[in-house]
Short mmCIF file of N, CA, C and O in Angstrom, two decimals:
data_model
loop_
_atom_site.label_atom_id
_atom_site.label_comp_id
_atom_site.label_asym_id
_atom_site.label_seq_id
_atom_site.Cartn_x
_atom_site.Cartn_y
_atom_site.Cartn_z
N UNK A 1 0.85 -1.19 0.00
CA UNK A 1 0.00 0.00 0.00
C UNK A 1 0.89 1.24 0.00
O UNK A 1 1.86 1.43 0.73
N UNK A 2 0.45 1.98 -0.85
CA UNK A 2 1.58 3.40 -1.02
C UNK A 2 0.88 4.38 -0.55
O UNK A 2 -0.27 4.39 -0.99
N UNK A 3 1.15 5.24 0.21
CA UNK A 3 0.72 6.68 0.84
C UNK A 3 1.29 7.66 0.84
O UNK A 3 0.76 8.77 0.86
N UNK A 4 2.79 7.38 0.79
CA UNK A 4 3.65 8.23 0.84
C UNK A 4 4.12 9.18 -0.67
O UNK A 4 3.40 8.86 -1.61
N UNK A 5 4.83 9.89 -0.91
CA UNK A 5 4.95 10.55 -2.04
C UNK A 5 6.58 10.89 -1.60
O UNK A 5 6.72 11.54 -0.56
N UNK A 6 7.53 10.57 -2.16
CA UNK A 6 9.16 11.00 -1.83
C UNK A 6 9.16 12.08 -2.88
O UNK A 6 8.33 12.01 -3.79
N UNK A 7 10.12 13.20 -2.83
CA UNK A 7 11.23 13.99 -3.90
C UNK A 7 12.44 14.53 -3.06
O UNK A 7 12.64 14.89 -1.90
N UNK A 8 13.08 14.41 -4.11
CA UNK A 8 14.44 15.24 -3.43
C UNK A 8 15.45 14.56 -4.22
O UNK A 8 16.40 15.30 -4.44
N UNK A 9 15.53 13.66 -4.60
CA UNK A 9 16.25 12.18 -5.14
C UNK A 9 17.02 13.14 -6.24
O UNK A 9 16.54 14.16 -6.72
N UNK A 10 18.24 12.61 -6.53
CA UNK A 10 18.82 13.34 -7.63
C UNK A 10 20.73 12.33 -7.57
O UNK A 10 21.22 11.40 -6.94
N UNK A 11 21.15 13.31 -8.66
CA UNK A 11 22.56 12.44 -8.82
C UNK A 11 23.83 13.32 -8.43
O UNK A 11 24.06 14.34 -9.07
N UNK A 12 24.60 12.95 -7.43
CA UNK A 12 25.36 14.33 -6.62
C UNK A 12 26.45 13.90 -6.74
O UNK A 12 26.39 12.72 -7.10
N UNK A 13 27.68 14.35 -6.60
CA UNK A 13 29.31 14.37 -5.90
C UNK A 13 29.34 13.57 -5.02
O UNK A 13 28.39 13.46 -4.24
N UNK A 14 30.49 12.76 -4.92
CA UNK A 14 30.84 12.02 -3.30
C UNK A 14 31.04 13.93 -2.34
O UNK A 14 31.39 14.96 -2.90
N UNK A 15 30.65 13.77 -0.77
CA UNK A 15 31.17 14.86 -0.38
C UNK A 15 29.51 16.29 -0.60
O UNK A 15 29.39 17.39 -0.06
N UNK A 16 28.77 15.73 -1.39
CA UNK A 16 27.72 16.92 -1.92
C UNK A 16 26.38 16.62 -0.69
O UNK A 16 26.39 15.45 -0.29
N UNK A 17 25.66 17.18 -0.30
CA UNK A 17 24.53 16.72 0.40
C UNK A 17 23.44 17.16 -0.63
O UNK A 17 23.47 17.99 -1.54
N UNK A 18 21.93 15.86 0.08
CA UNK A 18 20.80 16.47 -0.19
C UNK A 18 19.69 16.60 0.64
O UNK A 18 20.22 15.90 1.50
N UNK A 19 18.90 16.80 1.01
CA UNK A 19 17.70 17.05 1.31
C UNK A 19 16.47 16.29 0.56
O UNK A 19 15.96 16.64 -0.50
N UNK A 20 16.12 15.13 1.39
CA UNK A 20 14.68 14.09 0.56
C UNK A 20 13.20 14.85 1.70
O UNK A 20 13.31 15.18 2.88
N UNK A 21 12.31 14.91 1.08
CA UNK A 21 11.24 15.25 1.36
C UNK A 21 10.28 14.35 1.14
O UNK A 21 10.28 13.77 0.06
N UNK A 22 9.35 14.10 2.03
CA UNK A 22 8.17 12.77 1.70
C UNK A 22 6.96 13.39 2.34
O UNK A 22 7.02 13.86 3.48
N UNK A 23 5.67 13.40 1.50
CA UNK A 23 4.54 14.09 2.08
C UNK A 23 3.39 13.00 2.47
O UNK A 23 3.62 11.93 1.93
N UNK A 24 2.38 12.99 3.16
CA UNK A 24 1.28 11.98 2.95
C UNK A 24 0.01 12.75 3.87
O UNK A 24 0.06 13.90 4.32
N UNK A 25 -0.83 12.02 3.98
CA UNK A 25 -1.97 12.28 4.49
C UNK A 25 -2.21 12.47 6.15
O UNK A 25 -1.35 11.83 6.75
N UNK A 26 -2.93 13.02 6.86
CA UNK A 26 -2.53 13.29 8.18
C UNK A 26 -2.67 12.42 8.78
O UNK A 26 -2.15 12.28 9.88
N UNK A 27 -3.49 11.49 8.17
CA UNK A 27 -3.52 10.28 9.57
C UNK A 27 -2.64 9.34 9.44
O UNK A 27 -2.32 8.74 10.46
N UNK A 28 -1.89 8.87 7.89
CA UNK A 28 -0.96 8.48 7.60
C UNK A 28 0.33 8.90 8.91
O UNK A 28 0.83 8.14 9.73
N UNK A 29 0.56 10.11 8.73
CA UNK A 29 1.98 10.74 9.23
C UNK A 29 1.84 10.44 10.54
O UNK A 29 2.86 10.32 11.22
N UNK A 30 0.32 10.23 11.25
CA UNK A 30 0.23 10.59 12.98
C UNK A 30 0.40 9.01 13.17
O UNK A 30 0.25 8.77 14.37
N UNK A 31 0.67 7.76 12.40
CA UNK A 31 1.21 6.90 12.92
C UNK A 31 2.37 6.49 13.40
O UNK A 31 3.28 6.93 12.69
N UNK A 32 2.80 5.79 14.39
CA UNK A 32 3.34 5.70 15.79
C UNK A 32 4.92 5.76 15.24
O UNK A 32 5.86 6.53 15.41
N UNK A 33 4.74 4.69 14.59
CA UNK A 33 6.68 4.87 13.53
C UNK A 33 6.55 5.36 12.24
O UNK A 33 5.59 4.98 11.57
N UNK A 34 7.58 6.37 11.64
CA UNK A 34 7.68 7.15 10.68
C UNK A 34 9.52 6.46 10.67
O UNK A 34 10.20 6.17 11.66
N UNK A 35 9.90 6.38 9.25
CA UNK A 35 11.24 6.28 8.90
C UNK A 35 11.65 6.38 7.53
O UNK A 35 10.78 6.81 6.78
N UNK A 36 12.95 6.03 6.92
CA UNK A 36 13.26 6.01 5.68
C UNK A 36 14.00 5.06 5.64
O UNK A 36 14.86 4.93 6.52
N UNK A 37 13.87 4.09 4.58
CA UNK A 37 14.40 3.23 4.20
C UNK A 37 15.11 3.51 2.84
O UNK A 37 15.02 4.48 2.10
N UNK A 38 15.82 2.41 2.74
CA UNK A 38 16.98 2.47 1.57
C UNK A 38 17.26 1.22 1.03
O UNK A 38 17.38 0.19 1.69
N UNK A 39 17.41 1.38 -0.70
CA UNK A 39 17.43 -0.02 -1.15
C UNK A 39 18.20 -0.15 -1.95
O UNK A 39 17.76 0.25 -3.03
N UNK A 40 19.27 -0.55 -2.03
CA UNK A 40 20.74 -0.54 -3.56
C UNK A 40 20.21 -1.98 -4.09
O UNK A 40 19.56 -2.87 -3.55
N UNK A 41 20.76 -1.85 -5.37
CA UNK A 41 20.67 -2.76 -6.41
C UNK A 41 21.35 -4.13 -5.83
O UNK A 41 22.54 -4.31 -5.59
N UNK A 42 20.26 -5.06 -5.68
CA UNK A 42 20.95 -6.32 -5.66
C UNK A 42 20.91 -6.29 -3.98
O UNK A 42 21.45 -7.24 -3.42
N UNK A 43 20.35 -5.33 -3.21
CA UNK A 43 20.75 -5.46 -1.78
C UNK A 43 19.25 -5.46 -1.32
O UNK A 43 18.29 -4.85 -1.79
N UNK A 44 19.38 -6.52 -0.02
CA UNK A 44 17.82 -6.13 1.00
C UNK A 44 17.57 -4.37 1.41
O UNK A 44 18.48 -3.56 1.54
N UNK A 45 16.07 -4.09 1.57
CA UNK A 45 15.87 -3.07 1.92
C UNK A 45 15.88 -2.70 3.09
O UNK A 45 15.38 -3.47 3.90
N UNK A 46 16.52 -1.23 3.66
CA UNK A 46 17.54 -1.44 4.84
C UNK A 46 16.83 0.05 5.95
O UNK A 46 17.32 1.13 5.65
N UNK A 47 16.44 0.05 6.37
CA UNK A 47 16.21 1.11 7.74
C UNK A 47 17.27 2.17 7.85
O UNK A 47 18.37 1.81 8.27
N UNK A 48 17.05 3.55 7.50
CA UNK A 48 17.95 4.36 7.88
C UNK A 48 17.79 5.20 9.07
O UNK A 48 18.51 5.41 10.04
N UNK A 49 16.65 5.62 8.73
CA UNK A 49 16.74 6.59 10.03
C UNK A 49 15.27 6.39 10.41
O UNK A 49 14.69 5.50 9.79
N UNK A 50 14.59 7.07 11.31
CA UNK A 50 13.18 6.76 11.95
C UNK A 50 13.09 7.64 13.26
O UNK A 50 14.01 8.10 13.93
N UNK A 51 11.41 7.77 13.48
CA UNK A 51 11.34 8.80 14.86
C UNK A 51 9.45 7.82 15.12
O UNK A 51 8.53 7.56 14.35
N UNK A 52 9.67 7.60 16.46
CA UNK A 52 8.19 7.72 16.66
C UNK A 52 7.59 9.10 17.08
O UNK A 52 8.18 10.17 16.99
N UNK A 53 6.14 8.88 17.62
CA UNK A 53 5.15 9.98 17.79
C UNK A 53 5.62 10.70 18.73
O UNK A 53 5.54 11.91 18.56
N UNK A 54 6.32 10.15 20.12
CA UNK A 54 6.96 11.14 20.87
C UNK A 54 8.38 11.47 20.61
O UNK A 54 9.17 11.72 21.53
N UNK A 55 8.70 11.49 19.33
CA UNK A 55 10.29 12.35 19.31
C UNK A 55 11.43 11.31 19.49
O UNK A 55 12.50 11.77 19.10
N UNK A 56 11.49 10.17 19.91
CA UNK A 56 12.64 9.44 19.71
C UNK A 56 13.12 9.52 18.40
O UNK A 56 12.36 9.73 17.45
N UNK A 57 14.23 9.39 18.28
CA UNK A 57 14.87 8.99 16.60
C UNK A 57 16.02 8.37 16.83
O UNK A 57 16.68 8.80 17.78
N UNK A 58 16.47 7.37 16.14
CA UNK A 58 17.21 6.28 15.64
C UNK A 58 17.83 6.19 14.63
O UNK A 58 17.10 6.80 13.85
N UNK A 59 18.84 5.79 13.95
CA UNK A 59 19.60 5.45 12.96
C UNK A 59 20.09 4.50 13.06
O UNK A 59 20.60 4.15 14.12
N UNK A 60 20.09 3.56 11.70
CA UNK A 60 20.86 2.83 11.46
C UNK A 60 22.00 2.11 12.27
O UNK A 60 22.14 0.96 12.68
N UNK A 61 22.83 3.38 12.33
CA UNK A 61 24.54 2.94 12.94
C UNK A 61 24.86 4.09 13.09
O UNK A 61 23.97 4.93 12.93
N UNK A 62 26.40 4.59 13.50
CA UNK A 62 26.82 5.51 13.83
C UNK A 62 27.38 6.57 12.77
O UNK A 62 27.64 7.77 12.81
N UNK A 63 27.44 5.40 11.67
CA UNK A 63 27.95 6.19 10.33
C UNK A 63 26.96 7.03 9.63
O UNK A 63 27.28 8.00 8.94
N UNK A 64 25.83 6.64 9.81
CA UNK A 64 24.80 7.26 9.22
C UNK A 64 24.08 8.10 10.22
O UNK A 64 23.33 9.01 9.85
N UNK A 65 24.30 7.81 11.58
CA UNK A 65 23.87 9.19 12.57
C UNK A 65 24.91 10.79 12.35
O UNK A 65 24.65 12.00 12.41
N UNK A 66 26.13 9.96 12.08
CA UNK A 66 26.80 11.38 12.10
C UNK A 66 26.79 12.08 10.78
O UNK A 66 27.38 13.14 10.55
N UNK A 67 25.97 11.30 9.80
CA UNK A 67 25.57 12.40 8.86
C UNK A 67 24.35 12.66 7.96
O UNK A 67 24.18 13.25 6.90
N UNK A 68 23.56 11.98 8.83
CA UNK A 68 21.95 11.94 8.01
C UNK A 68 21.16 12.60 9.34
O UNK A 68 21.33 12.03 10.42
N UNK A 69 20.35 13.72 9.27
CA UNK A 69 19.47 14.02 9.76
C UNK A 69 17.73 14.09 9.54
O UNK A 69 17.28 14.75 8.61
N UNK A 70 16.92 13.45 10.37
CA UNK A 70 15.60 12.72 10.15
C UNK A 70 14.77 14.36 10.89
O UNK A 70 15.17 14.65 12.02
N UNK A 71 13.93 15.10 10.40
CA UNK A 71 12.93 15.89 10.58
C UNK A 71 11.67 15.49 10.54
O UNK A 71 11.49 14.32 10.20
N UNK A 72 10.54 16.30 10.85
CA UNK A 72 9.38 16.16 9.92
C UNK A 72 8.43 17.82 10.67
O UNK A 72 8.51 18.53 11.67
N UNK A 73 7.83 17.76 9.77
CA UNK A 73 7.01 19.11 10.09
C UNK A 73 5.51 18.75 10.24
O UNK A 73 4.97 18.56 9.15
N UNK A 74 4.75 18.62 11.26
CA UNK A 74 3.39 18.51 11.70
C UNK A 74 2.52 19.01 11.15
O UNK A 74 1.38 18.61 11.38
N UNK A 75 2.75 20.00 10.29
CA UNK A 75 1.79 21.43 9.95
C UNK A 75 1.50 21.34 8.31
O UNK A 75 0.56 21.64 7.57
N UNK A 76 2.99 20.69 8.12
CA UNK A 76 2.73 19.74 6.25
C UNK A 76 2.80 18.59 6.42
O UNK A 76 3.05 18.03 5.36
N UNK A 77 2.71 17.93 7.21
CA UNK A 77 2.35 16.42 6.97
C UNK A 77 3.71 15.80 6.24
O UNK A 77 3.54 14.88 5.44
N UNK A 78 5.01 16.26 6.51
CA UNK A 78 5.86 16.10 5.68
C UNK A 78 7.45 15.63 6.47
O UNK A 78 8.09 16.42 7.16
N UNK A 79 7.90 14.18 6.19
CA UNK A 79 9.08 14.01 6.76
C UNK A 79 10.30 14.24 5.86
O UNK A 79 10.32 14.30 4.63
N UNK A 80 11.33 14.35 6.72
CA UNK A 80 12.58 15.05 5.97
C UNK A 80 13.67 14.31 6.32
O UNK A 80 13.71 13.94 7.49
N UNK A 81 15.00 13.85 5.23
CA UNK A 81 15.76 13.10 5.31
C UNK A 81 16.86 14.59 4.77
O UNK A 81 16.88 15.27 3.74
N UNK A 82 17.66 14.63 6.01
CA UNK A 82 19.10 15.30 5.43
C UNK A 82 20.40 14.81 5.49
O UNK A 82 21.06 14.42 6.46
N UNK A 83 20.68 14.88 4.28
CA UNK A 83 21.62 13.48 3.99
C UNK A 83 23.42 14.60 3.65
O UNK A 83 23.56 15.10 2.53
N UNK A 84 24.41 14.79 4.59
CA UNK A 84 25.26 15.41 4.20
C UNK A 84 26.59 14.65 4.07
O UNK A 84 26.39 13.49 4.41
N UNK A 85 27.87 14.84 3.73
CA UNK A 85 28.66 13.90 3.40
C UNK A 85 28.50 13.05 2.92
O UNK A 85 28.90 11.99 3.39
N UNK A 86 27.69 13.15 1.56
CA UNK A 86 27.43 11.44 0.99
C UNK A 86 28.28 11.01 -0.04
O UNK A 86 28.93 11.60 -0.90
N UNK A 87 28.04 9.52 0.36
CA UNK A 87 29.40 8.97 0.08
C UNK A 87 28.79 7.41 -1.56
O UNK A 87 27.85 6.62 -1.44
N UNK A 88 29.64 7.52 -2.64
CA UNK A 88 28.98 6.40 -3.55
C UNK A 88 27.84 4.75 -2.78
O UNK A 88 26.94 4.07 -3.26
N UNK A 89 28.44 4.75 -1.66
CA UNK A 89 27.65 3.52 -1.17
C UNK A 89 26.12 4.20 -0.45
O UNK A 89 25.32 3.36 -0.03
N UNK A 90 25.80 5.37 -0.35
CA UNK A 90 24.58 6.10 -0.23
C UNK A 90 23.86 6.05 -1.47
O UNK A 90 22.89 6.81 -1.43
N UNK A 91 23.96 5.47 -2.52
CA UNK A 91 23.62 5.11 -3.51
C UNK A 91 22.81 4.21 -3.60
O UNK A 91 23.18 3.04 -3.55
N UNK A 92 21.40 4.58 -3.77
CA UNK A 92 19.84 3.63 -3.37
C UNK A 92 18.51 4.77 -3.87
O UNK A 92 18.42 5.90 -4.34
N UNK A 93 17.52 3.54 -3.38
CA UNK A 93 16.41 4.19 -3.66
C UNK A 93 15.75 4.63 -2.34
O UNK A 93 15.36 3.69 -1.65
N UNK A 94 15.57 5.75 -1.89
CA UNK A 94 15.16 5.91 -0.79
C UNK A 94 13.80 6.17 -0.60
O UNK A 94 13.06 6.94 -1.23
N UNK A 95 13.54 5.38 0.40
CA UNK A 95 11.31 5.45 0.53
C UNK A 95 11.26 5.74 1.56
O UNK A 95 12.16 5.28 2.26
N UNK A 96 10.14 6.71 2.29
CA UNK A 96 9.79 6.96 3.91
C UNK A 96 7.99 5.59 3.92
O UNK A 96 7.28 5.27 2.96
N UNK A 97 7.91 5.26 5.09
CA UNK A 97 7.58 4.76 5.26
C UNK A 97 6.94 4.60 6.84
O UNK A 97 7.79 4.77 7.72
N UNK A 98 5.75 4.33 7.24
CA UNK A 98 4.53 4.28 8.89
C UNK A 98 4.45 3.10 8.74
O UNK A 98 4.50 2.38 7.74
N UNK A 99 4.22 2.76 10.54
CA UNK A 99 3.64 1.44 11.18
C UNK A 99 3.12 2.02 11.97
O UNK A 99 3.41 3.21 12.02
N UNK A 100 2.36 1.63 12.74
CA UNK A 100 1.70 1.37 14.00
C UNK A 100 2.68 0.71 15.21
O UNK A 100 2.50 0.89 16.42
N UNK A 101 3.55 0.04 14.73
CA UNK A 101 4.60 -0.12 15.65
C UNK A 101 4.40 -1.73 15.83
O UNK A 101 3.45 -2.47 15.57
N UNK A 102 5.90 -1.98 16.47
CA UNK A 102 6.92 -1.62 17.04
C UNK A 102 7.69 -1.10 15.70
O UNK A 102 7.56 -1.62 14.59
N UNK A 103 8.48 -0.06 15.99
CA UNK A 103 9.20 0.65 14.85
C UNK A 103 10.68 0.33 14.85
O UNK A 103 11.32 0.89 13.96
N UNK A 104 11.45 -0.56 15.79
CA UNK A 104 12.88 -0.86 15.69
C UNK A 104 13.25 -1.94 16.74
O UNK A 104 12.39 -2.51 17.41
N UNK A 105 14.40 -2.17 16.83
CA UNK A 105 15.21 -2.98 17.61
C UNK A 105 16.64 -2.98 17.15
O UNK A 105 17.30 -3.45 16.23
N UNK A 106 16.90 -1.87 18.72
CA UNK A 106 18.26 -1.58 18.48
C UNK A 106 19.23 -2.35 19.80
O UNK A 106 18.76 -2.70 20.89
N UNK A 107 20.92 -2.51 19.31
CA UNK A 107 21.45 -3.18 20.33
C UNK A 107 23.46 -2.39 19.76
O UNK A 107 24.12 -2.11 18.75
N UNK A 108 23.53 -2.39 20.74
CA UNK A 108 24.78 -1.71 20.98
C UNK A 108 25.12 -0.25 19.70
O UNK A 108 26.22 -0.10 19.18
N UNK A 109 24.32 0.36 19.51
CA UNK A 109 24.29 1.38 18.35
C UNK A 109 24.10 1.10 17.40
O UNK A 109 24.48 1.93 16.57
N UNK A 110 23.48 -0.06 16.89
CA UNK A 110 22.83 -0.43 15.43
C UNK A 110 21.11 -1.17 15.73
O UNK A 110 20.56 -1.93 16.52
N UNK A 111 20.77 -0.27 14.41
CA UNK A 111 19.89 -0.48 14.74
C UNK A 111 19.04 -0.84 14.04
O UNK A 111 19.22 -0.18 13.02
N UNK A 112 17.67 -1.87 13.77
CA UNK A 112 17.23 -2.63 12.80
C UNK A 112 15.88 -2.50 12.56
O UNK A 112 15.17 -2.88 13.50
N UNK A 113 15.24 -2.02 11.47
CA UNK A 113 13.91 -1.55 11.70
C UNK A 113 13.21 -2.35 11.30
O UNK A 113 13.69 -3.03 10.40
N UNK A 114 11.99 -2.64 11.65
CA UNK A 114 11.01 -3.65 11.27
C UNK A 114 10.25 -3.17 10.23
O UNK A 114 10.20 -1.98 9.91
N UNK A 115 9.40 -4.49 9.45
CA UNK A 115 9.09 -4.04 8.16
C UNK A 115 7.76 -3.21 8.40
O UNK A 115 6.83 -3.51 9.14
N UNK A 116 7.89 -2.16 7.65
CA UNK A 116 6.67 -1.76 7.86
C UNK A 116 5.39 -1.91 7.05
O UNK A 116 5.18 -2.98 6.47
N UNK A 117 4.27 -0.61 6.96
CA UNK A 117 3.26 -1.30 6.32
C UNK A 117 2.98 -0.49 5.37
O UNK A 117 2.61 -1.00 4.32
N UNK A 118 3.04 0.79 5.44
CA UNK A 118 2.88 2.05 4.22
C UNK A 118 3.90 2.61 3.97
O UNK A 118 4.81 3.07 4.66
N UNK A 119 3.63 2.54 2.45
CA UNK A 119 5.46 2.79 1.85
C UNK A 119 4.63 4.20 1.14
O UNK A 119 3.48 4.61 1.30
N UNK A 120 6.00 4.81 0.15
CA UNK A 120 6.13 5.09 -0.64
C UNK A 120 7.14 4.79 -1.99
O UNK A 120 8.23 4.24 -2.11
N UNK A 121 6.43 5.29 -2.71
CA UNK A 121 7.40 4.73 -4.36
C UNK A 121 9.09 5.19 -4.69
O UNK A 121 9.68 5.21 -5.77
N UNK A 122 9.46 5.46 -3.64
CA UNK A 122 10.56 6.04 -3.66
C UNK A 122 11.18 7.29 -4.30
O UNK A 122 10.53 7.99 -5.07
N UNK A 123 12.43 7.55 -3.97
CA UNK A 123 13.11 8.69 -5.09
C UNK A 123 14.45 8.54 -4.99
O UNK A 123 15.02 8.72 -3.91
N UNK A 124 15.10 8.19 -6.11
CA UNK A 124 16.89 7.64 -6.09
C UNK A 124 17.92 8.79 -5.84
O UNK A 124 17.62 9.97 -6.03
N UNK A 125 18.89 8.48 -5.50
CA UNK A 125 19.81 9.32 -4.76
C UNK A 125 21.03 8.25 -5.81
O UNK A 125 21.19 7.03 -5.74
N UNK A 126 21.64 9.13 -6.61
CA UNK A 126 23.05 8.45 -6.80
C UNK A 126 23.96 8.97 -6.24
O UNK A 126 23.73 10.07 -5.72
N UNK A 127 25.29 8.40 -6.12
CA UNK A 127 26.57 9.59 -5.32
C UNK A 127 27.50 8.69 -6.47
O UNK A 127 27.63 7.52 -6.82
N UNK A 128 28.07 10.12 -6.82
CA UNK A 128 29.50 9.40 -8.00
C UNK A 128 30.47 9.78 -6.87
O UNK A 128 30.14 10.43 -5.88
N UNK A 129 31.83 9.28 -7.16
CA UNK A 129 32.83 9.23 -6.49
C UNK A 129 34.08 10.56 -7.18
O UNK A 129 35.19 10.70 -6.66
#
């Protein structure tokens, strides 16, 4: 089931940042886990970042905390992926994506998100080197 709507996706510099934007419907967004996932060619689809309804947020790992930042704005119904220092292996299709929860399971700073249930169609991010 798709709800979501991604843009931002584009083809950048190793070293260049971007900014992904994902919009959906309000009752969509007011569910409990909100995140973004990521999917490279030939690879499982992978949990990057995520926040539930009260403000927690999570990443992946440490590599991707110290340079992806997860937003969202209440007022547009709209979550935000800021992606700086990116590097050729940031190279995927990136989708935001709600559950109802449970939204992760994390253990010593990595962290693994469960599948969820409303996607969106994504928007690709290449990084040349």
């Amino acid at each position: 089931q798709e709800q979501w709507v991604e843009s931002g996706g584009e083809s950048v510099q190793g070293g260049e940042s971007l900014k992904l934007s994902c919009a959906t419907s309000e009752s969509t967004f007011r569910q409990f886990c909100v995140a973004w996932f990521r999917q490279a060619p030939g690879q499982e689809r992978e949990g990057v970042a995520g926040m539930n309804k009260d403000g927690l947020i999570r990443y992946k790992n440490s590599s991707i905390q110290d340079r992806f930042r997860i937003s969202r704005d209440w007022a547009k119904n709209t979550l935000y992926l800021q992606m700086n220092s990116l590097k050729p292996e940031d190279t995927a299709m990136y989708y935001c994506a709600s559950d109802p929860g449970p939204c992760w399971d994390c253990k010593g700073g990595n962290c693994r998100f469960y599948r969820y249930k409303t996607w969106g169609q994504g928007t690709q991010v290449t990084v040349s080197s």
